[in-house]
Amino acid sequence: MKMLFKQRFFSWLDSYDIYGEDGQTLFTVEGKLSWGHKLEIYNSAREYMGRIQEEVFTFLPRFRMYVGEDYIGDICKEFTFFRPAFTLECNGWQIQGDFLEWDYSITDGQGNDVAKVSKQIWNWTDTYTIEVYDPVNALFSLMIVLAIDAAKCSDGK
């Protein structure tokens, strides 16, 4: 399953549309006014699916993830010099990014691919392609990409 994650061009707060391969909207992400990033995720029927919320008084960006109102874990940016690294404290999944912070691999605890993320560089807004190998993991994979993009924004990139 492939998803196209595209930030809206005119938006005061972070706002994204996520499309499937057929061009249909799968998810809508709306930024909410809060201290730090707060992004709520809705499905195509406008039903609330979950959110990610930045913790504000931390040395490096850290995001809490919720499915519905249930807390499911954290994603934290690690301090590194050459290669972006994030710790995912949930599901036993791991995230590995490339040097330029454009491509990421998400794997499970056994090293099996869960998703691949690629940033498209020649667009007016942030645009990512997310290839999810099992559609059951689509929402959780999207939350990870949202947190990575928000962490880059917090870093001023």
CSV table of N, CA and C in Angstrom, one decimal:
chain,number,residue,atom,x,y,z
A,1,MET,N,0.9,-1.2,0.0
A,1,MET,CA,0.0,0.0,0.0
A,1,MET,C,0.9,1.2,0.0
A,2,LYS,N,0.7,2.1,-0.9
A,2,LYS,CA,1.4,3.4,-1.0
A,2,LYS,C,0.5,4.5,-0.6
A,3,MET,N,1.1,5.5,0.2
A,3,MET,CA,0.4,6.7,0.6
A,3,MET,C,1.2,7.9,0.2
A,4,LEU,N,0.6,8.9,-0.3
A,4,LEU,CA,1.3,10.2,-0.6
A,4,LEU,C,0.8,11.2,0.5
A,5,PHE,N,1.8,11.7,1.2
A,5,PHE,CA,1.7,12.6,2.3
A,5,PHE,C,2.0,14.0,1.8
A,6,LYS,N,1.1,14.9,1.8
A,6,LYS,CA,1.3,16.2,1.2
A,6,LYS,C,0.8,17.3,2.1
A,7,GLN,N,1.7,18.2,2.4
A,7,GLN,CA,1.3,19.4,3.3
A,7,GLN,C,0.5,20.3,2.4
A,8,ARG,N,-0.5,20.9,3.0
A,8,ARG,CA,-1.3,21.9,2.3
A,8,ARG,C,-0.4,23.2,2.1
A,9,PHE,N,-0.6,23.9,1.0
A,9,PHE,CA,0.2,25.1,0.7
A,9,PHE,C,-0.1,26.2,1.6
A,10,PHE,N,-1.4,26.6,1.7
A,10,PHE,CA,-1.8,27.7,2.6
A,10,PHE,C,-2.4,27.1,3.9
A,11,SER,N,-1.7,27.2,5.0
A,11,SER,CA,-2.2,26.7,6.2
A,11,SER,C,-1.4,27.4,7.4
A,12,TRP,N,-2.2,28.0,8.3
A,12,TRP,CA,-1.6,28.6,9.5
A,12,TRP,C,-0.9,27.6,10.4
A,13,LEU,N,-1.6,26.5,10.5
A,13,LEU,CA,-1.0,25.4,11.4
A,13,LEU,C,-0.7,24.2,10.4
A,14,ASP,N,0.1,23.3,10.9
A,14,ASP,CA,0.4,22.1,10.1
A,14,ASP,C,-0.9,21.5,9.6
A,15,SER,N,-1.0,21.2,8.3
A,15,SER,CA,-2.2,20.6,7.8
A,15,SER,C,-1.8,19.7,6.6
A,16,TYR,N,-2.3,18.5,6.6
A,16,TYR,CA,-1.8,17.6,5.5
A,16,TYR,C,-3.0,16.8,5.0
A,17,ASP,N,-2.9,16.4,3.8
A,17,ASP,CA,-3.8,15.4,3.2
A,17,ASP,C,-2.9,14.2,2.8
A,18,ILE,N,-3.5,13.0,3.1
A,18,ILE,CA,-2.8,11.7,2.8
A,18,ILE,C,-3.7,11.0,1.8
A,19,TYR,N,-3.1,10.7,0.6
A,19,TYR,CA,-3.8,10.1,-0.5
A,19,TYR,C,-3.3,8.7,-0.7
A,20,GLY,N,-4.2,7.8,-1.2
A,20,GLY,CA,-3.8,6.5,-1.6
A,20,GLY,C,-3.3,6.5,-3.1
A,21,GLU,N,-2.9,5.4,-3.6
A,21,GLU,CA,-2.4,5.3,-5.0
A,21,GLU,C,-3.4,5.7,-6.0
A,22,ASP,N,-4.7,5.5,-5.6
A,22,ASP,CA,-5.8,5.8,-6.6
A,22,ASP,C,-6.2,7.3,-6.5
A,23,GLY,N,-5.5,8.1,-5.7
A,23,GLY,CA,-5.8,9.5,-5.6
A,23,GLY,C,-6.9,9.8,-4.5
A,24,GLN,N,-7.5,8.8,-3.9
A,24,GLN,CA,-8.5,9.1,-2.9
A,24,GLN,C,-7.9,9.5,-1.6
A,25,THR,N,-8.5,10.4,-0.9
A,25,THR,CA,-8.1,10.8,0.4
A,25,THR,C,-8.2,9.7,1.4
A,26,LEU,N,-7.1,9.3,2.1
A,26,LEU,CA,-7.2,8.2,3.1
A,26,LEU,C,-7.3,8.8,4.5
A,27,PHE,N,-6.5,9.9,4.7
A,27,PHE,CA,-6.5,10.6,6.0
A,27,PHE,C,-6.4,12.1,5.8
A,28,THR,N,-6.8,12.8,6.8
A,28,THR,CA,-6.6,14.3,6.8
A,28,THR,C,-6.0,14.5,8.2
A,29,VAL,N,-5.0,15.4,8.2
A,29,VAL,CA,-4.3,15.7,9.4
A,29,VAL,C,-4.4,17.2,9.6
A,30,GLU,N,-4.8,17.6,10.8
A,30,GLU,CA,-5.1,19.0,11.1
A,30,GLU,C,-4.2,19.4,12.4
A,31,GLY,N,-3.5,20.4,12.2
A,31,GLY,CA,-2.7,21.0,13.3
A,31,GLY,C,-3.7,21.8,14.2
A,32,LYS,N,-3.4,21.6,15.5
A,32,LYS,CA,-4.3,22.3,16.5
A,32,LYS,C,-3.4,23.3,17.3
A,33,LEU,N,-4.0,24.4,17.7
A,33,LEU,CA,-3.2,25.4,18.4
A,33,LEU,C,-2.9,24.8,19.8
A,34,SER,N,-1.6,24.7,20.1
A,34,SER,CA,-1.2,24.2,21.4
A,34,SER,C,0.3,24.6,21.6
A,35,TRP,N,0.7,24.3,22.8
A,35,TRP,CA,2.1,24.5,23.1
A,35,TRP,C,2.9,23.3,22.5
A,36,GLY,N,3.7,23.5,21.5
A,36,GLY,CA,4.3,22.4,20.7
A,36,GLY,C,3.3,21.9,19.6
A,37,HIS,N,3.8,21.0,18.8
A,37,HIS,CA,3.0,20.5,17.7
A,37,HIS,C,1.9,19.5,18.3
A,38,LYS,N,0.7,19.7,17.8
A,38,LYS,CA,-0.4,18.8,18.1
A,38,LYS,C,-1.1,18.5,16.8
A,39,LEU,N,-1.1,17.3,16.3
A,39,LEU,CA,-1.6,17.0,15.0
A,39,LEU,C,-2.7,15.9,15.2
A,40,GLU,N,-3.9,16.2,14.8
A,40,GLU,CA,-5.0,15.2,14.9
A,40,GLU,C,-5.3,14.6,13.5
A,41,ILE,N,-5.5,13.3,13.6
A,41,ILE,CA,-5.7,12.5,12.3
A,41,ILE,C,-7.1,12.0,12.2
A,42,TYR,N,-7.7,12.2,11.0
A,42,TYR,CA,-9.1,11.8,10.7
A,42,TYR,C,-9.0,10.9,9.5
A,43,ASN,N,-9.9,9.9,9.5
A,43,ASN,CA,-10.0,9.1,8.3
A,43,ASN,C,-10.8,9.8,7.2
A,44,SER,N,-11.1,9.1,6.1
A,44,SER,CA,-11.8,9.8,4.9
A,44,SER,C,-13.2,10.1,5.3
A,45,ALA,N,-13.8,9.5,6.3
A,45,ALA,CA,-15.2,9.8,6.7
A,45,ALA,C,-15.2,10.9,7.8
A,46,ARG,N,-14.0,11.5,8.0
A,46,ARG,CA,-13.9,12.5,9.1
A,46,ARG,C,-14.1,12.0,10.5
A,47,GLU,N,-13.8,10.8,10.7
A,47,GLU,CA,-13.8,10.2,12.0
A,47,GLU,C,-12.4,10.3,12.7
A,48,TYR,N,-12.4,10.8,13.9
A,48,TYR,CA,-11.1,10.9,14.6
A,48,TYR,C,-10.5,9.6,14.8
A,49,MET,N,-9.2,9.5,14.4
A,49,MET,CA,-8.4,8.3,14.5
A,49,MET,C,-7.4,8.3,15.6
A,50,GLY,N,-6.8,9.5,15.8
A,50,GLY,CA,-5.7,9.6,16.8
A,50,GLY,C,-5.0,10.9,16.7
A,51,ARG,N,-3.9,11.1,17.4
A,51,ARG,CA,-3.1,12.3,17.4
A,51,ARG,C,-1.6,12.0,17.8
A,52,ILE,N,-0.8,12.9,17.4
A,52,ILE,CA,0.6,13.0,18.0
A,52,ILE,C,0.7,14.4,18.7
A,53,GLN,N,1.4,14.4,19.8
A,53,GLN,CA,1.5,15.6,20.5
A,53,GLN,C,2.9,15.8,21.0
A,54,GLU,N,3.5,16.9,20.8
A,54,GLU,CA,4.9,17.1,21.2
A,54,GLU,C,5.0,17.5,22.7
A,55,GLU,N,5.9,16.9,23.4
A,55,GLU,CA,6.2,17.3,24.7
A,55,GLU,C,7.1,18.5,24.7
A,56,VAL,N,6.8,19.5,25.4
A,56,VAL,CA,7.5,20.8,25.2
A,56,VAL,C,8.8,21.0,25.9
A,57,PHE,N,9.0,20.6,27.1
A,57,PHE,CA,10.2,20.9,27.9
A,57,PHE,C,11.1,19.7,27.8
A,58,THR,N,11.6,19.4,26.6
A,58,THR,CA,12.6,18.3,26.5
A,58,THR,C,13.7,18.9,25.7
A,59,PHE,N,14.9,18.3,25.9
A,59,PHE,CA,16.1,18.7,25.2
A,59,PHE,C,16.0,18.5,23.7
A,60,LEU,N,15.5,17.3,23.3
A,60,LEU,CA,15.3,16.9,21.9
A,60,LEU,C,13.8,16.7,21.6
A,61,PRO,N,13.4,16.8,20.4
A,61,PRO,CA,11.9,16.6,20.1
A,61,PRO,C,11.5,15.2,20.6
A,62,ARG,N,10.3,15.2,21.2
A,62,ARG,CA,9.7,14.0,21.7
A,62,ARG,C,8.2,14.1,21.5
A,63,PHE,N,7.6,13.1,20.9
A,63,PHE,CA,6.2,13.1,20.6
A,63,PHE,C,5.4,11.9,21.3
A,64,ARG,N,4.3,12.2,21.8
A,64,ARG,CA,3.4,11.1,22.4
A,64,ARG,C,2.4,10.8,21.3
A,65,MET,N,2.1,9.5,21.1
A,65,MET,CA,1.2,9.0,20.1
A,65,MET,C,0.0,8.4,20.7
A,66,TYR,N,-1.2,8.7,20.2
A,66,TYR,CA,-2.5,8.2,20.7
A,66,TYR,C,-3.3,7.7,19.5
A,67,VAL,N,-3.9,6.5,19.7
A,67,VAL,CA,-4.9,6.0,18.8
A,67,VAL,C,-6.2,6.2,19.6
A,68,GLY,N,-7.1,6.9,19.0
A,68,GLY,CA,-8.3,7.3,19.7
A,68,GLY,C,-7.8,8.2,20.9
A,69,GLU,N,-8.2,7.9,22.1
A,69,GLU,CA,-7.7,8.6,23.3
A,69,GLU,C,-6.7,7.7,24.0
A,70,ASP,N,-6.3,6.6,23.5
A,70,ASP,CA,-5.4,5.6,24.2
A,70,ASP,C,-4.0,5.9,23.8
A,71,TYR,N,-3.1,6.2,24.8
A,71,TYR,CA,-1.7,6.4,24.6
A,71,TYR,C,-1.1,5.1,24.2
A,72,ILE,N,-0.3,5.1,23.1
A,72,ILE,CA,0.3,3.9,22.6
A,72,ILE,C,1.9,4.0,22.6
A,73,GLY,N,2.5,5.1,22.8
A,73,GLY,CA,3.9,5.2,22.9
A,73,GLY,C,4.5,6.5,22.5
A,74,ASP,N,5.8,6.6,22.5
A,74,ASP,CA,6.5,7.8,22.2
A,74,ASP,C,7.5,7.6,21.0
A,75,ILE,N,7.8,8.7,20.3
A,75,ILE,CA,8.9,8.7,19.4
A,75,ILE,C,9.8,9.9,19.7
A,76,CYS,N,11.1,9.6,19.8
A,76,CYS,CA,12.0,10.7,20.3
A,76,CYS,C,13.2,10.8,19.3
A,77,LYS,N,13.6,12.0,19.1
A,77,LYS,CA,14.8,12.2,18.3
A,77,LYS,C,16.0,12.0,19.1
A,78,GLU,N,17.0,11.3,18.6
A,78,GLU,CA,18.2,11.1,19.4
A,78,GLU,C,19.3,12.1,19.0
A,79,PHE,N,20.2,12.3,19.9
A,79,PHE,CA,21.3,13.2,19.6
A,79,PHE,C,22.4,12.5,18.7
A,80,THR,N,22.6,12.9,17.5
A,80,THR,CA,23.6,12.3,16.6
A,80,THR,C,24.2,13.4,15.8
A,81,PHE,N,25.4,13.1,15.2
A,81,PHE,CA,26.1,14.1,14.4
A,81,PHE,C,25.8,13.9,12.9
A,82,PHE,N,25.8,12.7,12.4
A,82,PHE,CA,25.8,12.6,11.0
A,82,PHE,C,24.5,12.0,10.4
A,83,ARG,N,23.8,11.2,11.1
A,83,ARG,CA,22.7,10.5,10.6
A,83,ARG,C,21.5,10.7,11.6
A,84,PRO,N,20.3,11.0,11.0
A,84,PRO,CA,19.2,11.2,12.0
A,84,PRO,C,18.8,9.8,12.6
A,85,ALA,N,18.5,9.9,13.8
A,85,ALA,CA,18.0,8.7,14.5
A,85,ALA,C,16.9,9.0,15.5
A,86,PHE,N,15.9,8.1,15.5
A,86,PHE,CA,14.8,8.2,16.4
A,86,PHE,C,14.6,7.0,17.1
A,87,THR,N,14.1,7.1,18.4
A,87,THR,CA,13.8,6.0,19.2
A,87,THR,C,12.3,5.9,19.3
A,88,LEU,N,11.8,4.7,18.9
A,88,LEU,CA,10.4,4.5,19.0
A,88,LEU,C,10.1,3.6,20.2
A,89,GLU,N,9.4,4.1,21.2
A,89,GLU,CA,9.1,3.4,22.4
A,89,GLU,C,7.7,2.8,22.3
A,90,CYS,N,7.5,1.8,21.4
A,90,CYS,CA,6.3,1.2,21.2
A,90,CYS,C,6.4,0.1,20.1
A,91,ASN,N,5.7,-1.0,20.2
A,91,ASN,CA,5.7,-2.0,19.1
A,91,ASN,C,7.0,-2.7,18.9
A,92,GLY,N,8.1,-2.3,19.4
A,92,GLY,CA,9.3,-2.9,19.1
A,92,GLY,C,9.9,-2.5,17.8
A,93,TRP,N,9.3,-1.5,17.1
A,93,TRP,CA,9.7,-1.1,15.8
A,93,TRP,C,11.0,-0.2,15.9
A,94,GLN,N,11.7,-0.1,14.8
A,94,GLN,CA,12.9,0.7,14.8
A,94,GLN,C,12.9,1.6,13.5
A,95,ILE,N,13.5,2.7,13.6
A,95,ILE,CA,13.5,3.7,12.5
A,95,ILE,C,15.0,4.0,12.2
A,96,GLN,N,15.3,4.0,10.9
A,96,GLN,CA,16.6,4.3,10.4
A,96,GLN,C,16.5,5.3,9.3
A,97,GLY,N,17.2,6.4,9.4
A,97,GLY,CA,17.2,7.5,8.4
A,97,GLY,C,18.5,7.6,7.6
A,98,ASP,N,18.4,8.2,6.4
A,98,ASP,CA,19.6,8.4,5.7
A,98,ASP,C,20.3,9.7,6.1
A,99,PHE,N,21.5,10.0,5.6
A,99,PHE,CA,22.3,11.1,5.9
A,99,PHE,C,21.5,12.4,5.7
A,100,LEU,N,20.8,12.5,4.6
A,100,LEU,CA,20.1,13.8,4.2
A,100,LEU,C,18.8,14.0,4.8
A,101,GLU,N,18.3,13.0,5.6
A,101,GLU,CA,17.0,13.0,6.3
A,101,GLU,C,15.9,13.0,5.3
A,102,TRP,N,16.0,12.4,4.2
A,102,TRP,CA,14.9,12.3,3.2
A,102,TRP,C,14.3,10.9,3.1
A,103,ASP,N,15.1,9.9,3.4
A,103,ASP,CA,14.5,8.5,3.3
A,103,ASP,C,14.7,7.8,4.7
A,104,TYR,N,13.6,7.0,5.0
A,104,TYR,CA,13.6,6.3,6.3
A,104,TYR,C,13.1,4.9,6.1
A,105,SER,N,13.6,4.0,6.9
A,105,SER,CA,13.1,2.6,6.9
A,105,SER,C,12.5,2.3,8.3
A,106,ILE,N,11.4,1.7,8.3
A,106,ILE,CA,10.8,1.3,9.6
A,106,ILE,C,10.7,-0.2,9.6
A,107,THR,N,11.3,-0.8,10.6
A,107,THR,CA,11.3,-2.3,10.7
A,107,THR,C,10.8,-2.7,12.0
A,108,ASP,N,10.3,-4.0,12.0
A,108,ASP,CA,9.9,-4.6,13.3
A,108,ASP,C,11.0,-5.1,14.1
A,109,GLY,N,10.8,-5.7,15.2
A,109,GLY,CA,11.9,-6.2,16.1
A,109,GLY,C,12.7,-7.3,15.5
A,110,GLN,N,12.2,-8.0,14.5
A,110,GLN,CA,12.9,-9.1,13.8
A,110,GLN,C,13.7,-8.6,12.6
A,111,GLY,N,13.6,-7.3,12.3
A,111,GLY,CA,14.3,-6.7,11.1
A,111,GLY,C,13.5,-6.8,9.8
A,112,ASN,N,12.2,-7.2,9.9
A,112,ASN,CA,11.3,-7.2,8.7
A,112,ASN,C,10.8,-5.8,8.4
A,113,ASP,N,10.8,-5.5,7.1
A,113,ASP,CA,10.3,-4.1,6.7
A,113,ASP,C,8.8,-3.9,7.0
A,114,VAL,N,8.5,-2.8,7.7
A,114,VAL,CA,7.2,-2.4,8.0
A,114,VAL,C,6.7,-1.3,7.0
A,115,ALA,N,7.6,-0.4,6.7
A,115,ALA,CA,7.4,0.8,5.8
A,115,ALA,C,8.7,1.4,5.4
A,116,LYS,N,8.6,2.0,4.2
A,116,LYS,CA,9.7,2.8,3.6
A,116,LYS,C,9.1,4.2,3.4
A,117,VAL,N,9.9,5.2,3.7
A,117,VAL,CA,9.4,6.6,3.6
A,117,VAL,C,10.5,7.4,2.8
A,118,SER,N,10.0,8.1,1.8
A,118,SER,CA,10.9,8.9,0.9
A,118,SER,C,10.3,10.3,0.8
A,119,LYS,N,11.2,11.3,1.0
A,119,LYS,CA,10.7,12.7,0.8
A,119,LYS,C,11.0,13.1,-0.7
A,120,GLN,N,10.0,13.7,-1.3
A,120,GLN,CA,10.1,14.2,-2.7
A,120,GLN,C,10.7,15.6,-2.6
A,121,ILE,N,11.7,15.9,-3.2
A,121,ILE,CA,12.4,17.1,-3.0
A,121,ILE,C,12.0,18.3,-3.9
A,122,TRP,N,11.4,18.0,-5.0
A,122,TRP,CA,11.0,19.1,-6.0
A,122,TRP,C,9.6,19.5,-5.9
A,123,ASN,N,9.1,19.8,-4.7
A,123,ASN,CA,7.7,20.2,-4.4
A,123,ASN,C,7.7,21.5,-3.6
A,124,TRP,N,6.6,22.3,-3.7
A,124,TRP,CA,6.5,23.5,-3.0
A,124,TRP,C,6.3,23.3,-1.5
A,125,THR,N,5.6,22.1,-1.1
A,125,THR,CA,5.4,21.8,0.3
A,125,THR,C,6.0,20.5,0.6
A,126,ASP,N,6.1,20.1,1.9
A,126,ASP,CA,6.7,18.8,2.3
A,126,ASP,C,5.8,17.7,1.7
A,127,THR,N,6.4,16.8,1.0
A,127,THR,CA,5.7,15.7,0.3
A,127,THR,C,6.5,14.4,0.6
A,128,TYR,N,5.9,13.4,1.1
A,128,TYR,CA,6.5,12.1,1.3
A,128,TYR,C,5.7,11.0,0.7
A,129,THR,N,6.4,10.0,0.2
A,129,THR,CA,5.7,8.8,-0.2
A,129,THR,C,6.0,7.7,0.9
A,130,ILE,N,4.9,7.1,1.3
A,130,ILE,CA,5.0,6.1,2.4
A,130,ILE,C,4.6,4.8,1.8
A,131,GLU,N,5.5,3.8,1.8
A,131,GLU,CA,5.1,2.5,1.3
A,131,GLU,C,4.9,1.6,2.5
A,132,VAL,N,3.7,1.2,2.8
A,132,VAL,CA,3.4,0.3,3.9
A,132,VAL,C,3.1,-1.1,3.4
A,133,TYR,N,3.8,-2.0,4.0
A,133,TYR,CA,3.7,-3.4,3.5
A,133,TYR,C,2.5,-4.2,4.0
A,134,ASP,N,1.9,-3.7,5.1
A,134,ASP,CA,0.6,-4.3,5.6
A,134,ASP,C,-0.3,-3.1,5.9
A,135,PRO,N,-1.5,-3.0,5.2
A,135,PRO,CA,-2.4,-1.8,5.5
A,135,PRO,C,-2.8,-1.6,6.9
A,136,VAL,N,-2.7,-2.7,7.7
A,136,VAL,CA,-3.0,-2.6,9.2
A,136,VAL,C,-2.0,-1.6,9.9
A,137,ASN,N,-0.8,-1.4,9.3
A,137,ASN,CA,0.2,-0.5,9.9
A,137,ASN,C,0.1,0.9,9.3
A,138,ALA,N,-0.8,1.2,8.5
A,138,ALA,CA,-0.9,2.5,7.8
A,138,ALA,C,-1.0,3.7,8.8
A,139,LEU,N,-1.9,3.6,9.8
A,139,LEU,CA,-2.1,4.7,10.7
A,139,LEU,C,-0.8,4.9,11.6
A,140,PHE,N,-0.3,3.9,12.1
A,140,PHE,CA,0.9,4.0,13.0
A,140,PHE,C,2.1,4.5,12.2
A,141,SER,N,2.3,4.0,10.9
A,141,SER,CA,3.4,4.5,10.1
A,141,SER,C,3.2,6.0,9.8
A,142,LEU,N,2.0,6.4,9.5
A,142,LEU,CA,1.7,7.8,9.3
A,142,LEU,C,2.1,8.6,10.5
A,143,MET,N,1.7,8.2,11.7
A,143,MET,CA,2.1,8.9,12.9
A,143,MET,C,3.6,9.1,13.0
A,144,ILE,N,4.4,8.1,12.7
A,144,ILE,CA,5.8,8.2,12.7
A,144,ILE,C,6.3,9.2,11.8
A,145,VAL,N,5.8,9.2,10.6
A,145,VAL,CA,6.2,10.2,9.6
A,145,VAL,C,5.8,11.6,10.0
A,146,LEU,N,4.7,11.8,10.6
A,146,LEU,CA,4.2,13.1,11.1
A,146,LEU,C,5.2,13.6,12.2
A,147,ALA,N,5.6,12.7,13.1
A,147,ALA,CA,6.5,13.1,14.2
A,147,ALA,C,7.9,13.4,13.6
A,148,ILE,N,8.4,12.7,12.6
A,148,ILE,CA,9.7,13.0,12.0
A,148,ILE,C,9.6,14.4,11.4
A,149,ASP,N,8.6,14.6,10.6
A,149,ASP,CA,8.4,15.9,9.9
A,149,ASP,C,8.3,17.1,10.9
A,150,ALA,N,7.6,16.9,12.0
A,150,ALA,CA,7.4,17.9,13.0
A,150,ALA,C,8.8,18.1,13.8
A,151,ALA,N,9.5,17.0,14.0
A,151,ALA,CA,10.8,17.2,14.6
A,151,ALA,C,11.8,18.0,13.8
A,152,LYS,N,11.7,17.8,12.4
A,152,LYS,CA,12.5,18.6,11.5
A,152,LYS,C,12.1,20.0,11.6
A,153,CYS,N,10.8,20.3,11.7
A,153,CYS,CA,10.3,21.6,11.8
A,153,CYS,C,10.8,22.3,13.1
A,154,SER,N,10.8,21.5,14.2
A,154,SER,CA,11.3,22.0,15.5
A,154,SER,C,12.8,22.4,15.4
A,155,ASP,N,13.6,21.6,14.6
A,155,ASP,CA,15.0,21.8,14.4
A,155,ASP,C,15.3,23.0,13.4
A,156,GLY,N,14.2,23.5,12.8
A,156,GLY,CA,14.4,24.6,11.9
A,156,GLY,C,14.8,24.2,10.5
A,157,LYS,N,14.6,22.9,10.1
A,157,LYS,CA,14.9,22.4,8.8
A,157,LYS,C,13.7,22.4,7.9
